[in-house]
Amino acid sequence: GDIVLLAKPVTLTEGDRVTLTTDVPVATDGTSKPEKLLYAVSLPPVHGQIEHINYPGVPISSYRQLDVVAQKVSDVRDNSHGAGKESLR
């Protein structure tokens, strides 16, 4: 099975937080259970972190598509000055 990941860019500035939704990103793998897909953060943001909303301030290195559907994952930018564009991988 092929895995398809669609992502839209999100612009964040210092101190901003965005909750990931199925608009940003959404993935499918051709099975009938996309909610079981696991995202691994292999290169975390330099000027922020990915967090589970139930544990603010604690960076996570993985999350499930089900967490995205439930809007329980946030990308948080810290207040580092000079933060440029970066991608979540």
PDB file of C-alpha atoms in Angstrom:
ATOM      1  CA  GLY A   1       0.000   0.000   0.000  1.00  0.00           C
ATOM      2  CA  ASP A   2       0.882   3.482  -0.918  1.00  0.00           C
ATOM      3  CA  ILE A   3       0.555   6.215   1.657  1.00  0.00           C
ATOM      4  CA  VAL A   4      -0.706   9.609   0.571  1.00  0.00           C
ATOM      5  CA  LEU A   5      -0.058  12.668   2.715  1.00  0.00           C
ATOM      6  CA  LEU A   6      -1.626  16.000   1.845  1.00  0.00           C
ATOM      7  CA  ALA A   7      -0.435  19.048   3.748  1.00  0.00           C
ATOM      8  CA  LYS A   8      -1.203  22.737   3.497  1.00  0.00           C
ATOM      9  CA  PRO A   9       1.218  25.414   4.675  1.00  0.00           C
ATOM     10  CA  VAL A  10       0.437  27.213   7.910  1.00  0.00           C
ATOM     11  CA  THR A  11       2.052  30.511   8.872  1.00  0.00           C
ATOM     12  CA  LEU A  12       2.887  30.975  12.530  1.00  0.00           C
ATOM     13  CA  THR A  13       4.694  33.803  14.263  1.00  0.00           C
ATOM     14  CA  GLU A  14       6.386  33.959  17.649  1.00  0.00           C
ATOM     15  CA  GLY A  15       4.153  32.656  20.402  1.00  0.00           C
ATOM     16  CA  ASP A  16       1.452  31.367  18.017  1.00  0.00           C
ATOM     17  CA  ARG A  17      -0.242  27.994  18.326  1.00  0.00           C
ATOM     18  CA  VAL A  18      -2.178  26.118  15.675  1.00  0.00           C
ATOM     19  CA  THR A  19      -4.208  23.000  16.275  1.00  0.00           C
ATOM     20  CA  LEU A  20      -3.672  20.417  13.565  1.00  0.00           C
ATOM     21  CA  THR A  21      -6.889  19.395  11.837  1.00  0.00           C
ATOM     22  CA  THR A  22      -7.626  17.045   8.971  1.00  0.00           C
ATOM     23  CA  ASP A  23      -7.014  20.034   6.690  1.00  0.00           C
ATOM     24  CA  VAL A  24      -3.358  20.243   7.846  1.00  0.00           C
ATOM     25  CA  PRO A  25      -2.316  17.375   7.418  1.00  0.00           C
ATOM     26  CA  VAL A  26      -4.420  14.414   6.366  1.00  0.00           C
ATOM     27  CA  ALA A  27      -3.108  11.021   5.344  1.00  0.00           C
ATOM     28  CA  THR A  28      -4.529   7.840   3.911  1.00  0.00           C
ATOM     29  CA  ASP A  29      -2.944   4.473   3.275  1.00  0.00           C
ATOM     30  CA  GLY A  30      -5.640   2.684   1.309  1.00  0.00           C
ATOM     31  CA  THR A  31      -6.935   0.706   4.280  1.00  0.00           C
ATOM     32  CA  SER A  32     -10.292   1.047   5.957  1.00  0.00           C
ATOM     33  CA  LYS A  33      -8.642   2.316   9.177  1.00  0.00           C
ATOM     34  CA  PRO A  34      -6.896   5.646   8.498  1.00  0.00           C
ATOM     35  CA  GLU A  35      -7.382   6.631  12.160  1.00  0.00           C
ATOM     36  CA  LYS A  36      -4.636   4.134  13.057  1.00  0.00           C
ATOM     37  CA  LEU A  37      -1.983   5.940  11.019  1.00  0.00           C
ATOM     38  CA  LEU A  38       0.949   7.080  13.145  1.00  0.00           C
ATOM     39  CA  TYR A  39       2.859  10.291  12.438  1.00  0.00           C
ATOM     40  CA  ALA A  40       6.474  10.431  13.643  1.00  0.00           C
ATOM     41  CA  VAL A  41       8.098  13.838  14.040  1.00  0.00           C
ATOM     42  CA  SER A  42      11.553  13.097  12.666  1.00  0.00           C
ATOM     43  CA  LEU A  43      12.676  16.737  12.547  1.00  0.00           C
ATOM     44  CA  PRO A  44      10.907  18.849  15.184  1.00  0.00           C
ATOM     45  CA  PRO A  45      10.530  22.602  14.727  1.00  0.00           C
ATOM     46  CA  VAL A  46      13.625  24.562  15.755  1.00  0.00           C
ATOM     47  CA  HIS A  47      11.589  27.439  17.186  1.00  0.00           C
ATOM     48  CA  GLY A  48       8.773  25.570  18.885  1.00  0.00           C
ATOM     49  CA  GLN A  49       7.357  22.123  19.400  1.00  0.00           C
ATOM     50  CA  ILE A  50       4.500  19.752  18.688  1.00  0.00           C
ATOM     51  CA  GLU A  51       2.301  19.180  21.740  1.00  0.00           C
ATOM     52  CA  HIS A  52      -0.728  17.120  22.755  1.00  0.00           C
ATOM     53  CA  ILE A  53      -3.340  19.581  24.049  1.00  0.00           C
ATOM     54  CA  ASN A  54      -3.779  17.547  27.245  1.00  0.00           C
ATOM     55  CA  TYR A  55      -0.075  18.052  28.065  1.00  0.00           C
ATOM     56  CA  PRO A  56       0.800  21.668  27.188  1.00  0.00           C
ATOM     57  CA  GLY A  57       4.499  22.468  27.291  1.00  0.00           C
ATOM     58  CA  VAL A  58       5.548  18.847  26.740  1.00  0.00           C
ATOM     59  CA  PRO A  59       6.905  18.120  23.241  1.00  0.00           C
ATOM     60  CA  ILE A  60       5.755  14.922  21.534  1.00  0.00           C
ATOM     61  CA  SER A  61       7.585  12.911  18.896  1.00  0.00           C
ATOM     62  CA  SER A  62       4.592  11.030  17.486  1.00  0.00           C
ATOM     63  CA  TYR A  63       0.819  11.187  17.268  1.00  0.00           C
ATOM     64  CA  ARG A  64      -2.000   9.328  15.542  1.00  0.00           C
ATOM     65  CA  GLN A  65      -4.391  10.411  12.815  1.00  0.00           C
ATOM     66  CA  LEU A  66      -7.138   9.923  15.418  1.00  0.00           C
ATOM     67  CA  ASP A  67      -5.487  12.684  17.502  1.00  0.00           C
ATOM     68  CA  VAL A  68      -5.594  14.984  14.462  1.00  0.00           C
ATOM     69  CA  VAL A  69      -9.269  14.181  13.843  1.00  0.00           C
ATOM     70  CA  ALA A  70     -10.009  14.921  17.521  1.00  0.00           C
ATOM     71  CA  GLN A  71      -7.981  18.191  17.277  1.00  0.00           C
ATOM     72  CA  LYS A  72      -5.663  17.173  20.111  1.00  0.00           C
ATOM     73  CA  VAL A  73      -2.305  18.067  18.523  1.00  0.00           C
ATOM     74  CA  SER A  74      -0.842  21.589  18.332  1.00  0.00           C
ATOM     75  CA  ASP A  75       2.167  23.146  16.672  1.00  0.00           C
ATOM     76  CA  VAL A  76       3.447  25.813  19.071  1.00  0.00           C
ATOM     77  CA  ARG A  77       6.004  28.514  18.219  1.00  0.00           C
ATOM     78  CA  ASP A  78       8.220  29.811  21.010  1.00  0.00           C
ATOM     79  CA  ASN A  79       9.295  33.409  21.401  1.00  0.00           C
ATOM     80  CA  SER A  80      12.709  32.972  19.759  1.00  0.00           C
ATOM     81  CA  HIS A  81      13.590  36.115  17.904  1.00  0.00           C
ATOM     82  CA  GLY A  82      14.690  35.770  14.329  1.00  0.00           C
ATOM     83  CA  ALA A  83      12.706  32.583  13.732  1.00  0.00           C
ATOM     84  CA  GLY A  84      12.422  32.119   9.983  1.00  0.00           C
ATOM     85  CA  LYS A  85      10.366  29.785   7.880  1.00  0.00           C
ATOM     86  CA  GLU A  86      10.593  26.154   8.836  1.00  0.00           C
ATOM     87  CA  SER A  87       8.777  22.947   8.075  1.00  0.00           C
ATOM     88  CA  LEU A  88       7.506  20.197  10.295  1.00  0.00           C
ATOM     89  CA  ARG A  89       8.805  16.840   9.150  1.00  0.00           C
TER      90      ARG A  89
END
